[in-house]
XYZ file of C-alpha atoms in Angstrom:
785
model
C 12.512 17.513 2.714
C 10.443 15.065 4.723
C 11.766 12.085 6.544
C 9.895 9.539 8.685
C 10.389 9.740 12.420
C 8.901 7.217 14.811
C 6.481 6.182 12.095
C 5.413 9.765 11.484
C 5.921 12.211 8.658
C 5.336 15.928 8.530
C 4.951 18.635 5.957
C 8.348 20.131 5.293
C 10.102 21.898 2.468
C 13.481 22.164 0.898
C 14.800 24.626 -1.627
C 15.885 28.251 -1.696
C 13.322 30.930 -1.034
C 10.765 31.072 -3.800
C 11.866 27.665 -5.074
C 10.892 25.561 -2.078
C 9.447 22.098 -2.600
C 7.592 20.043 -0.053
C 9.481 16.859 0.478
C 6.315 14.821 0.172
C 6.282 16.080 -3.399
C 9.705 14.591 -4.062
C 9.894 11.529 -1.871
C 9.439 7.963 -2.921
C 8.603 6.411 -6.222
C 6.510 9.027 -8.003
C 7.246 8.612 -11.694
C 6.103 10.620 -14.683
C 6.130 9.447 -18.254
C 6.545 11.196 -21.549
C 3.326 12.188 -23.195
C 2.732 10.099 -26.295
C 3.014 11.821 -29.652
C -0.283 10.328 -30.848
C -3.333 11.469 -28.825
C -5.831 8.883 -27.696
C -9.226 8.519 -29.337
C -11.660 8.025 -26.441
C -14.858 6.036 -26.957
C -16.775 6.787 -23.760
C -20.414 6.719 -24.857
C -22.537 4.370 -22.720
C -24.842 1.970 -24.525
C -27.994 3.306 -26.114
C -31.256 2.640 -24.261
C -33.014 -0.514 -25.466
C -36.499 0.877 -24.801
C -36.085 4.072 -26.797
C -39.037 4.893 -29.055
C -39.960 7.560 -31.546
C -38.917 11.093 -30.516
C -38.865 11.741 -34.261
C -39.508 15.452 -33.882
C -36.682 15.925 -31.406
C -34.274 13.799 -33.456
C -35.132 15.887 -36.508
C -34.404 19.076 -34.573
C -31.042 17.680 -33.492
C -30.148 16.685 -37.047
C -31.173 20.095 -38.349
C -28.996 21.835 -35.774
C -26.041 19.630 -36.700
C -26.517 20.191 -40.438
C -26.652 23.969 -39.982
C -23.218 23.946 -38.350
C -24.237 26.902 -36.220
C -24.809 25.159 -32.914
C -21.708 23.455 -31.500
C -23.573 23.310 -28.155
C -27.019 21.726 -27.743
C -28.876 21.328 -24.440
C -31.759 18.917 -23.940
C -33.901 19.859 -20.956
C -36.978 18.367 -19.322
C -38.425 16.848 -16.171
C -36.867 13.916 -14.316
C -37.366 10.560 -15.983
C -38.561 12.022 -19.282
C -35.807 10.334 -21.282
C -33.271 13.106 -21.862
C -30.287 10.787 -21.527
C -31.896 8.127 -23.717
C -32.529 10.657 -26.473
C -29.044 12.147 -26.363
C -27.286 8.771 -26.265
C -29.393 7.388 -29.113
C -28.547 10.395 -31.286
C -24.907 10.417 -30.183
C -24.517 6.815 -31.337
C -26.197 7.680 -34.632
C -23.800 10.556 -35.407
C -20.584 9.388 -33.763
C -18.941 8.560 -37.102
C -19.003 12.287 -37.907
C -16.603 12.820 -34.999
C -13.594 10.624 -35.820
C -11.479 11.992 -32.953
C -13.679 10.295 -30.368
C -16.445 10.752 -27.836
C -16.221 11.954 -24.240
C -18.983 11.340 -21.703
C -19.511 12.363 -18.087
C -22.486 12.069 -15.763
C -22.308 15.353 -13.838
C -24.773 14.039 -11.232
C -26.422 17.426 -10.915
C -29.438 16.054 -9.061
C -27.994 12.962 -7.382
C -28.165 12.523 -3.594
C -24.465 13.279 -3.181
C -22.519 16.291 -4.361
C -22.466 17.065 -8.096
C -19.318 16.297 -10.074
C -17.210 19.451 -10.137
C -15.844 20.812 -13.414
C -12.341 20.135 -12.098
C -13.159 16.467 -11.513
C -14.804 16.114 -14.935
C -11.795 17.727 -16.605
C -9.470 15.345 -14.812
C -11.442 12.421 -16.234
C -11.450 13.900 -19.744
C -7.719 14.691 -19.720
C -6.953 11.160 -18.587
C -9.134 9.766 -21.389
C -7.253 11.986 -23.843
C -3.967 10.382 -22.854
C -2.576 12.739 -20.210
C -0.956 10.759 -17.351
C -2.413 11.616 -13.946
C 0.865 13.151 -12.775
C 0.810 15.553 -15.720
C -2.729 16.831 -15.076
C -2.605 20.335 -13.554
C -4.227 20.829 -10.155
C -6.219 24.004 -10.895
C -9.552 24.091 -12.736
C -8.466 26.953 -15.000
C -5.252 25.172 -15.960
C -7.121 21.911 -16.606
C -9.681 23.713 -18.749
C -6.952 25.430 -20.754
C -5.133 22.157 -21.382
C -8.423 20.475 -22.341
C -9.208 23.208 -24.876
C -5.702 22.942 -26.292
C -6.058 19.198 -26.768
C -9.432 19.566 -28.518
C -8.363 22.457 -30.745
C -8.764 21.407 -34.367
C -10.208 18.001 -33.442
C -13.721 16.747 -34.173
C -14.875 15.431 -30.811
C -18.340 14.626 -29.487
C -18.718 15.621 -25.823
C -21.769 14.517 -23.800
C -22.371 16.315 -20.475
C -25.204 14.391 -18.861
C -27.346 15.462 -15.905
C -25.974 18.960 -15.375
C -27.383 21.206 -12.675
C -26.014 24.659 -13.483
C -24.305 26.677 -16.192
C -21.026 27.015 -14.170
C -20.844 23.227 -14.020
C -20.812 23.086 -17.833
C -18.901 26.138 -19.013
C -15.316 24.966 -18.147
C -16.028 21.785 -20.135
C -16.770 23.556 -23.402
C -14.130 23.260 -26.152
C -12.759 26.506 -27.444
C -13.287 25.737 -31.130
C -16.429 24.883 -33.147
C -15.170 21.615 -34.659
C -16.397 19.661 -31.617
C -20.041 19.174 -30.661
C -21.272 19.332 -27.057
C -24.546 17.740 -25.945
C -25.777 18.542 -22.447
C -28.832 17.356 -20.515
C -30.443 19.016 -17.523
C -33.686 19.428 -15.636
C -32.998 23.154 -15.599
C -33.378 25.478 -18.575
C -29.702 26.575 -18.599
C -30.704 29.937 -19.996
C -27.201 31.336 -19.548
C -25.830 28.899 -22.109
C -28.477 29.943 -24.593
C -28.006 33.675 -24.055
C -24.228 33.836 -23.738
C -22.873 30.731 -25.434
C -25.356 30.398 -28.282
C -26.652 27.008 -27.201
C -29.507 25.378 -29.083
C -32.120 24.212 -26.548
C -34.578 21.348 -27.017
C -37.261 20.828 -24.375
C -38.352 17.221 -24.011
C -41.954 16.571 -22.970
C -43.904 13.451 -22.027
C -44.443 10.773 -24.663
C -47.677 10.920 -26.591
C -49.985 7.977 -26.020
C -49.057 5.983 -29.162
C -45.353 6.252 -28.327
C -45.973 5.313 -24.713
C -47.878 2.234 -25.842
C -45.087 1.414 -28.302
C -42.518 1.546 -25.503
C -44.624 -0.844 -23.394
C -45.011 -3.135 -26.350
C -41.277 -3.266 -27.091
C -40.480 -4.577 -23.625
C -43.624 -6.430 -22.591
C -45.674 -7.069 -25.733
C -44.071 -10.386 -26.596
C -44.860 -11.754 -23.136
C -48.624 -11.019 -23.103
C -51.617 -12.473 -24.951
C -53.227 -10.248 -27.563
C -56.217 -9.393 -25.395
C -53.905 -8.074 -22.670
C -52.190 -5.682 -25.064
C -55.474 -3.822 -25.389
C -55.007 -2.683 -21.780
C -51.680 -0.975 -22.576
C -53.352 2.436 -23.055
C -54.635 2.348 -19.469
C -51.221 1.252 -18.200
C -49.615 4.100 -20.129
C -51.996 6.611 -18.551
C -51.260 5.249 -15.073
C -47.561 5.846 -15.798
C -48.354 9.404 -16.939
C -46.557 8.555 -20.225
C -43.257 9.155 -18.404
C -40.523 6.962 -19.978
C -38.859 6.026 -16.661
C -42.156 4.867 -15.156
C -43.126 3.122 -18.402
C -39.847 1.186 -18.564
C -40.167 -0.090 -15.003
C -43.819 -0.992 -15.456
C -43.071 -2.795 -18.712
C -40.353 -4.845 -17.046
C -42.798 -5.820 -14.300
C -45.381 -6.856 -16.870
C -42.817 -8.886 -18.824
C -41.503 -10.658 -15.713
C -45.011 -11.829 -14.622
C -46.467 -13.467 -17.744
C -48.652 -15.814 -15.654
C -50.614 -12.895 -14.174
C -53.303 -11.150 -16.183
C -52.749 -7.519 -17.035
C -56.019 -6.747 -15.228
C -54.474 -8.064 -12.018
C -51.284 -6.058 -12.524
C -53.190 -2.872 -13.301
C -55.334 -3.446 -10.230
C -52.156 -3.637 -8.152
C -50.972 -0.425 -9.704
C -54.291 1.287 -8.897
C -53.822 0.152 -5.307
C -50.330 1.614 -5.203
C -51.707 4.863 -6.628
C -53.974 5.185 -3.614
C -51.130 4.297 -1.269
C -48.877 6.994 -2.715
C -51.488 9.756 -2.624
C -50.466 10.584 0.947
C -46.754 10.111 0.299
C -46.201 12.323 -2.727
C -44.169 15.335 -1.699
C -44.291 17.123 -5.056
C -47.182 18.137 -7.247
C -47.725 16.785 -10.729
C -48.915 13.551 -12.297
C -45.349 12.635 -13.329
C -44.244 12.409 -9.695
C -47.351 10.468 -8.715
C -46.738 8.017 -11.535
C -43.104 7.471 -10.688
C -43.757 6.857 -7.003
C -46.632 4.558 -7.772
C -44.679 2.442 -10.244
C -41.640 2.317 -7.963
C -43.756 1.040 -5.091
C -45.470 -1.468 -7.341
C -42.129 -2.941 -8.475
C -40.496 -2.737 -5.046
C -43.214 -4.771 -3.358
C -42.784 -7.504 -5.947
C -39.113 -8.035 -5.041
C -37.899 -11.015 -3.014
C -37.452 -10.032 0.632
C -33.624 -10.017 0.572
C -33.431 -8.019 -2.661
C -35.954 -5.504 -1.324
C -33.894 -4.984 1.827
C -30.716 -4.506 -0.208
C -32.541 -1.965 -2.380
C -33.551 0.211 0.558
C -30.275 -0.151 2.460
C -28.248 0.806 -0.615
C -29.760 4.273 -0.157
C -27.522 4.529 2.928
C -24.407 4.264 0.783
C -22.418 7.519 0.985
C -22.246 8.349 -2.688
C -24.015 8.063 -6.028
C -22.389 4.877 -7.307
C -20.844 1.785 -5.738
C -19.355 -1.631 -6.334
C -20.528 -5.027 -5.147
C -18.016 -5.071 -2.267
C -19.507 -1.879 -0.839
C -22.973 -3.386 -1.292
C -21.834 -6.411 0.709
C -20.873 -4.091 3.566
C -24.507 -2.932 3.639
C -25.991 -6.426 3.305
C -24.041 -8.816 5.533
C -24.131 -11.927 3.374
C -21.900 -13.927 1.101
C -20.695 -11.970 -1.954
C -22.416 -14.419 -4.296
C -25.775 -13.798 -2.642
C -25.346 -10.037 -2.802
C -24.404 -10.262 -6.480
C -27.582 -12.266 -7.115
C -29.701 -9.585 -5.446
C -27.935 -6.865 -7.437
C -28.767 -8.760 -10.619
C -32.436 -8.881 -9.571
C -32.490 -5.125 -8.944
C -30.852 -4.287 -12.277
C -33.202 -6.666 -14.064
C -36.165 -4.823 -12.532
C -34.692 -1.458 -13.634
C -34.560 -0.374 -9.998
C -30.784 -0.121 -10.231
C -28.497 0.624 -13.163
C -25.195 -1.109 -13.872
C -23.173 1.531 -15.717
C -19.747 -0.162 -15.769
C -18.075 -3.381 -14.726
C -19.048 -3.938 -11.070
C -20.350 -0.361 -10.745
C -23.969 0.381 -9.939
C -25.997 3.552 -9.459
C -29.507 4.748 -8.683
C -31.504 7.134 -10.765
C -31.854 9.997 -8.290
C -35.637 9.539 -8.097
C -35.119 5.875 -7.279
C -32.577 6.825 -4.608
C -35.164 9.131 -3.052
C -37.708 6.325 -3.097
C -35.215 3.826 -1.638
C -34.304 6.232 1.175
C -37.995 6.687 1.955
C -38.374 2.925 2.241
C -35.296 2.691 4.456
C -36.753 5.279 6.829
C -40.083 3.470 6.910
C -38.886 -0.119 7.206
C -35.520 0.070 9.000
C -35.364 1.154 12.634
C -33.083 4.130 13.371
C -30.586 1.880 15.146
C -30.525 -0.488 12.176
C -29.833 2.401 9.806
C -27.051 3.650 12.094
C -25.391 0.233 12.255
C -25.559 -0.231 8.488
C -24.152 3.242 7.826
C -21.329 2.578 10.268
C -20.530 -0.712 8.556
C -20.134 0.789 5.099
C -18.184 3.795 6.398
C -15.878 1.499 8.338
C -15.401 -0.566 5.172
C -14.317 2.560 3.294
C -11.932 3.519 6.096
C -10.304 0.090 6.280
C -10.071 -0.289 2.500
C -8.544 3.192 2.187
C -6.010 2.141 4.813
C -5.145 -0.891 2.677
C -4.754 1.360 -0.377
C -2.442 3.680 1.549
C -0.031 0.779 2.127
C 0.664 0.850 -1.594
C 0.109 4.480 -2.558
C 2.007 6.269 0.208
C 3.352 3.797 2.756
C 5.682 6.271 4.496
C 2.830 8.437 5.731
C 1.532 7.934 9.292
C -0.945 5.084 9.679
C -3.967 5.540 11.899
C -4.775 2.976 14.553
C -7.780 0.866 13.566
C -9.599 -1.363 16.029
C -12.702 -2.561 14.172
C -15.364 -4.719 15.809
C -15.275 -8.454 15.171
C -18.182 -8.300 12.726
C -16.718 -5.449 10.666
C -16.824 -6.036 6.889
C -13.558 -7.201 5.403
C -11.720 -4.564 3.390
C -10.250 -5.129 -0.055
C -6.664 -6.384 0.071
C -4.782 -4.944 -2.907
C -2.051 -6.828 -4.741
C -0.290 -3.902 -6.417
C 0.180 -0.150 -6.524
C -1.833 0.061 -9.756
C -4.738 -1.841 -8.197
C -4.784 0.467 -5.167
C -4.659 3.597 -7.343
C -7.444 2.208 -9.534
C -9.680 1.786 -6.478
C -8.809 5.297 -5.270
C -9.716 6.717 -8.691
C -13.086 4.970 -8.690
C -13.967 5.797 -5.107
C -12.481 9.270 -4.645
C -15.836 11.036 -4.709
C -17.363 8.438 -2.398
C -14.452 8.806 0.029
C -15.069 12.541 0.348
C -18.788 11.899 0.842
C -18.020 9.124 3.333
C -16.014 11.546 5.450
C -18.869 14.048 5.350
C -21.457 11.345 6.126
C -19.446 10.040 9.082
C -19.171 13.544 10.538
C -22.874 14.254 10.005
C -23.867 10.942 11.625
C -21.732 11.633 14.692
C -19.291 8.824 13.822
C -16.461 11.169 14.705
C -13.646 8.629 15.083
C -14.332 7.326 11.581
C -14.474 10.880 10.178
C -11.106 12.078 11.491
C -9.384 8.760 10.798
C -10.635 8.815 7.207
C -9.309 12.357 6.821
C -5.833 11.310 7.962
C -5.745 8.220 5.748
C -6.955 10.202 2.726
C -4.292 12.871 3.267
C -1.672 10.287 2.367
C -3.315 9.730 -1.020
C -4.606 13.217 -1.825
C -1.123 14.688 -1.301
C 0.418 12.137 -3.650
C -1.731 13.364 -6.540
C -2.180 17.035 -5.520
C -5.939 16.620 -5.074
C -6.187 19.883 -3.184
C -9.981 20.311 -3.219
C -10.610 16.811 -1.860
C -7.680 17.124 0.550
C -8.836 20.406 2.084
C -12.475 19.278 2.231
C -11.750 16.006 4.037
C -9.107 17.513 6.329
C -11.512 20.265 7.384
C -14.269 17.726 8.062
C -11.816 15.567 10.013
C -10.568 18.553 12.004
C -14.094 19.475 13.080
C -14.780 15.849 14.010
C -11.588 15.655 16.078
C -12.554 18.839 17.911
C -16.069 17.576 18.590
C -14.651 14.356 20.008
C -12.072 16.219 22.103
C -9.153 14.369 20.498
C -6.328 16.908 20.701
C -3.577 14.821 19.032
C -5.887 14.148 16.073
C -6.768 17.855 15.974
C -3.069 18.753 15.718
C -2.524 16.121 13.021
C -5.340 17.538 10.912
C -4.258 21.132 11.457
C -0.881 20.043 10.130
C -2.616 18.339 7.190
C -4.437 21.555 6.296
C -1.207 23.487 6.679
C 0.419 21.141 4.198
C -2.476 21.372 1.743
C -2.579 25.164 1.783
C 1.195 25.522 1.540
C 1.440 22.966 -1.256
C -1.262 24.845 -3.172
C 0.638 28.145 -2.662
C -1.666 29.652 -0.012
C 1.194 30.350 2.406
C -0.620 32.585 4.932
C -3.298 29.959 5.574
C -0.636 27.269 5.678
C 1.237 29.187 8.378
C -1.970 29.765 10.341
C -2.722 26.043 10.540
C 0.856 24.994 11.301
C 0.995 27.563 14.124
C -2.223 26.167 15.596
C -0.799 22.632 15.421
C 2.376 23.825 17.174
C 0.402 25.339 20.053
C -1.550 22.125 20.651
C 1.589 19.973 20.543
C 3.324 22.219 23.045
C 0.255 22.065 25.278
C 0.298 18.243 25.089
C 4.037 17.991 25.713
C 4.493 16.274 22.345
C 8.118 17.234 21.728
C 8.441 15.347 18.445
C 5.265 16.962 17.152
C 6.493 20.342 18.359
C 9.743 19.925 16.436
C 7.842 18.888 13.305
C 5.595 21.965 13.502
C 8.609 24.238 14.061
C 10.192 22.746 10.962
C 6.963 23.310 9.007
C 6.810 26.928 10.077
C 10.489 27.518 9.456
C 10.172 26.336 5.920
C 7.048 28.401 5.286
C 9.057 31.443 6.419
C 11.871 30.359 4.091
C 9.453 30.078 1.208
C 8.211 33.599 1.984
C 11.848 34.800 2.223
C 11.393 35.753 5.876
C 14.878 34.483 6.592
C 15.465 35.539 10.192
C 12.129 34.055 11.260
C 12.959 30.878 9.332
C 16.373 30.639 10.990
C 14.855 31.030 14.468
C 12.223 28.303 13.893
C 14.638 25.819 12.323
C 17.261 26.287 15.025
C 14.615 25.412 17.624
C 13.505 22.363 15.607
C 17.084 21.172 15.192
C 17.787 21.519 18.917
C 14.645 19.544 19.801
C 15.431 16.717 17.384
C 18.974 16.666 18.746
C 17.675 16.313 22.305
C 15.408 13.498 21.127
C 18.381 11.848 19.374
C 16.264 11.537 16.265
C 18.636 10.296 13.579
C 16.045 10.594 10.795
C 14.867 14.154 11.269
C 18.067 15.803 12.500
C 19.814 15.788 9.082
C 16.599 16.980 7.405
C 16.323 20.039 9.615
C 20.085 20.555 9.388
C 19.811 20.784 5.602
C 16.851 23.136 5.855
C 18.757 25.404 8.243
C 21.746 25.340 5.901
C 19.510 26.608 3.133
C 18.441 29.593 5.219
C 22.067 30.398 6.046
C 23.000 30.217 2.357
C 20.168 32.645 1.566
C 21.650 34.911 4.244
C 24.982 34.579 2.397
C 26.622 32.795 5.347
C 28.094 30.271 2.935
C 30.903 28.792 5.051
C 28.608 27.906 7.981
C 25.963 26.658 5.584
C 28.410 24.376 3.785
C 29.545 22.799 7.062
C 25.927 21.906 7.850
C 25.357 20.619 4.321
C 28.304 18.220 4.563
C 26.987 16.941 7.904
C 23.515 16.297 6.468
C 24.948 14.779 3.287
C 26.981 12.239 5.264
C 23.857 11.218 7.224
C 21.744 10.844 4.109
C 24.385 8.701 2.423
C 24.754 6.513 5.507
C 20.978 5.963 5.519
C 20.894 5.328 1.718
C 18.376 8.182 1.456
C 18.610 9.115 -2.222
C 16.152 12.002 -2.005
C 17.971 13.518 0.951
C 21.338 13.061 -0.740
C 20.179 14.713 -3.960
C 18.665 17.633 -2.122
C 21.847 18.133 -0.065
C 23.870 18.122 -3.288
C 21.546 20.796 -4.669
C 22.248 22.877 -1.569
C 25.973 22.242 -1.921
C 25.801 23.666 -5.448
C 23.951 26.703 -4.088
C 26.638 27.272 -1.437
C 29.522 26.846 -3.890
C 27.936 29.331 -6.262
C 27.914 31.761 -3.365
C 31.676 31.242 -3.016
C 32.098 31.770 -6.771
C 33.186 28.133 -7.262
C 31.546 27.438 -10.633
C 33.228 24.055 -11.168
C 32.309 22.830 -7.690
C 28.723 24.019 -8.089
C 28.399 22.321 -11.474
C 29.759 19.040 -10.144
C 27.341 19.012 -7.182
C 24.311 19.948 -9.297
C 25.105 17.340 -11.955
C 25.424 14.698 -9.223
C 21.999 15.657 -7.847
C 20.306 15.415 -11.251
C 22.054 12.084 -11.877
C 20.346 10.713 -8.751
C 16.945 11.842 -10.044
C 17.572 10.141 -13.378
C 18.803 6.968 -11.714
C 15.577 6.775 -9.726
C 13.432 7.874 -12.694
C 11.884 10.530 -10.468
C 10.976 13.491 -12.623
C 9.717 15.521 -9.679
C 13.235 15.499 -8.264
C 14.661 16.122 -11.722
C 12.426 19.119 -12.469
C 13.388 20.797 -9.213
C 17.117 20.061 -9.188
C 17.455 21.106 -12.838
C 16.831 24.694 -11.725
C 20.039 24.601 -9.684
C 21.921 22.888 -12.508
C 20.894 25.724 -14.832
C 22.280 28.267 -12.352
C 25.591 26.405 -12.164
C 25.826 26.120 -15.964
C 25.151 29.835 -16.340
C 27.850 30.693 -13.772
C 30.273 28.319 -15.518
C 29.867 30.216 -18.796
C 27.584 27.768 -20.630
C 24.474 29.854 -21.408
C 23.144 27.535 -24.114
C 23.331 24.563 -21.750
C 21.584 26.605 -19.072
C 18.740 27.548 -21.439
C 18.215 23.916 -22.420
C 18.175 22.937 -18.748
C 15.623 25.612 -17.836
C 13.434 24.573 -20.776
C 13.465 20.992 -19.537
C 12.669 22.146 -15.985
C 9.750 24.266 -17.206
C 8.346 21.332 -19.179
C 8.483 19.030 -16.167
C 6.937 21.619 -13.864
C 4.119 22.185 -16.352
C 3.374 18.472 -16.364
C 3.443 18.307 -12.586
C 1.201 21.371 -12.380
C 3.525 23.543 -10.245
C 3.013 27.016 -11.687
C 5.487 28.669 -9.295
C 8.479 26.583 -10.338
C 7.485 26.678 -14.011
C 7.503 30.490 -13.757
C 10.864 30.340 -11.962
C 12.284 28.408 -14.903
C 11.042 31.182 -17.241
C 12.580 33.826 -14.994
C 15.979 32.121 -14.916
C 15.917 31.581 -18.685
C 15.133 35.286 -19.068
C 18.211 36.103 -16.982
C 20.347 34.135 -19.456
C 18.753 35.870 -22.456
C 19.364 39.250 -20.819
C 23.006 38.374 -20.249
C 23.329 37.490 -23.938
C 21.826 40.807 -25.061
C 18.421 39.366 -26.069
C 16.499 41.947 -24.063
C 13.147 41.606 -25.839
C 13.057 37.871 -25.174
C 14.099 38.477 -21.562
C 11.326 41.059 -21.181
C 8.750 38.638 -22.566
C 9.709 35.785 -20.224
C 10.032 38.011 -17.154
C 6.587 39.465 -17.862
C 5.035 36.000 -18.091
C 6.681 34.905 -14.851
C 5.707 38.109 -13.012
C 2.048 37.610 -13.955
C 2.062 34.124 -12.446
C 3.691 35.290 -9.223
C 1.292 38.218 -8.936
C -1.744 35.990 -9.441
C -0.518 33.533 -6.814
C 0.480 36.228 -4.327
C 4.098 35.037 -4.014
C 5.727 38.345 -3.130
C 9.457 37.543 -3.066
C 9.737 35.925 -6.520
C 7.336 38.559 -7.861
C 9.546 41.368 -6.545
C 12.828 39.885 -7.809
C 11.304 39.118 -11.202
C 10.099 42.704 -11.537
C 13.616 43.864 -10.685
C 15.045 41.732 -13.489
C 12.265 42.874 -15.815
C 13.150 46.512 -15.143
C 16.794 45.811 -16.041
C 15.764 44.096 -19.283
C 13.405 46.950 -20.182
C 16.073 49.559 -19.471
C 18.698 47.691 -21.511
C 16.189 47.428 -24.374
C 15.611 51.176 -24.398
C 12.193 51.144 -22.694
C 13.194 53.604 -20.006
C 9.704 54.786 -19.033
C 8.460 51.214 -18.606
C 11.595 50.369 -16.648
C 10.945 53.270 -14.274
C 7.369 52.102 -13.570
C 8.516 48.520 -13.068
C 11.335 49.618 -10.749
C 8.930 51.585 -8.577
C 6.679 48.551 -8.135
C 9.638 46.260 -7.466
C 10.968 48.574 -4.747
C 7.523 48.727 -3.163
C 7.342 44.924 -2.976
C 10.943 44.653 -1.735
C 10.462 47.147 1.106
C 9.717 44.511 3.811
C 12.835 42.465 2.951
C 16.116 43.506 4.607
C 18.450 40.519 4.079
C 21.692 40.898 2.070
C 20.197 39.507 -1.140
C 17.255 41.905 -0.948
C 19.573 44.850 -0.295
C 21.665 43.934 -3.323
C 18.581 43.737 -5.538
C 17.380 47.154 -4.324
C 20.792 48.647 -5.075
C 20.692 47.252 -8.631
C 17.293 48.786 -9.280
C 18.272 52.185 -7.922
C 21.376 52.128 -10.094
C 19.183 52.146 -13.196
C 18.561 55.833 -12.534
């Protein structure tokens, strides 16, 4: 398990081969909670658009599809700004009472300036809204989708998937049963959903002239004299009858009641000429949008106009007022006033408390203005300011979320924007949840802009938070960006740190070969730099990866080197950690007496340091060693003491892992029913945590108990389930040993032919392993005949 050393922490593991846990997974204050028996009823629909008009034909088509009951998936497609979201939200509010189990909504940002929302990220949001605590949400997209479908099975839920780009972005978000209704919007036709999933497609066109005039009248009619209203048809034509352009134009008309409509239309004609040379796309809709945007933009106060164009430099699709302040050096009250002006002019949308976003067409327009009106150096300085604000605020969040991880050195300029200072763990996690997508984009933006020190520092800070919540996609993405930035800047220590980070991410997500590759690269750099502490940490990382792969001699060699180095450095924190890890390897090699001596040494150090996690893990190892000696009572006592520590600290990650050893001790002590209950509890906790390997291990061990009690069919079923997981994840040692146990269960149940096939595959997988345990397993299989 991990321990801090000189303010540094490294990726390490503890646990017997195939059951190894990274200590960062089990260290410090991570608590899970029981899932409530009553599911939540989410109410996530945003407000319906105030300027919505008519669309009677489309609303009728939607109602007809709903009444027929044959279309649980409807897609509304059309050009940008045509009102797809307005239509869907208006209808969703009209029919929401038909879906008493709630409404889910996500903006998939398929055409926003940043990256689209991934299905995995959308599922995480939905599962949280459905009442699943974050620590119980699985890490993989497939597992999240399966849990989501299970939760929606039999429930009447309305699901709105707004602004999708592709079919693969939508498909994992579809419920598995027809009781729920899904509404999706997109600029693309999404033909795959129609052909394969039976989606009902509605194509939304431009408003007809009467409806366009009605929309103008709803917003602006009450502010104009009657003679002005007669000019609305011309204004509608200038806006190409596109709802987005009409809404912005109407707001402009309403906010200038002292000007005649002739004057305003004349301005708009002038803007039309101006935009003729600037329009990058063909089509009157694009011309209209650009013209109306320019018309409204030039009417803004100077400070609000500058904020509008500089907000395009923000590294992500949505933002809060504090991030806006980083881009507009001014007092927060002033910035809030300018944000209010922009939302009032429909040039910016406020979609939640203190959260703002651009329509993607408006972002494109704002970026064009920034390039035209801000000098390159000004844009660079503003981008650096907001990226530095994200880095410093993330550093403040890390203090609460994962304070034991290494802190990067920050030396901001005197005029750097002040970060948020959080008052609690919950507040820091809330900010991380809101900004996670922006933080990934900020790392990418910093690297692309050549702000390399910000890019690699952000990657290191984010590692501390991504690892806490198993956000593997974000973790690997940011670490890879940071690694490339460190290499470009020639910063070798940072390069080693980020290689180690990637090694941790890959190992923690069960990609052991890639984990080993990155840890080996980090080791080589640290040796080159003469960083002896870093070298010892990388040796420990590699030793534990070998242990997890059941390459015991290689693991022993690496850990002995790490232990010697930490001993030379007189490192009192890391020496007992590596000692315990080495003891685990020796126990796997059946050198129980030597292992137990090392375990007692590490246990004494952990107790002296009041390290509860280290103490519990050492007690788990003591149980393992005593089982090897055949001391059932001693093993049971040690395992029960370990689990008691996990319960005392309310740490269910510790509990789920140490319960596996308790089940072994109970089985050896002749209490099979107790062992089964313990393995069931362990499997439940591992499922909530999202660790498929240890959940499958709990099934395997429960199957061993069933086999011992003569329940061979049940043993065969559980072993088969576990073997499938191990095969899919490429974890060869637990896969091989599970197949060996499966063959025994099949043979005992009279399935001799199946047992022969299973035995052959098990022996093939076991061929590379030569340690005493592997030899004993091979002998058992061959004895089946």
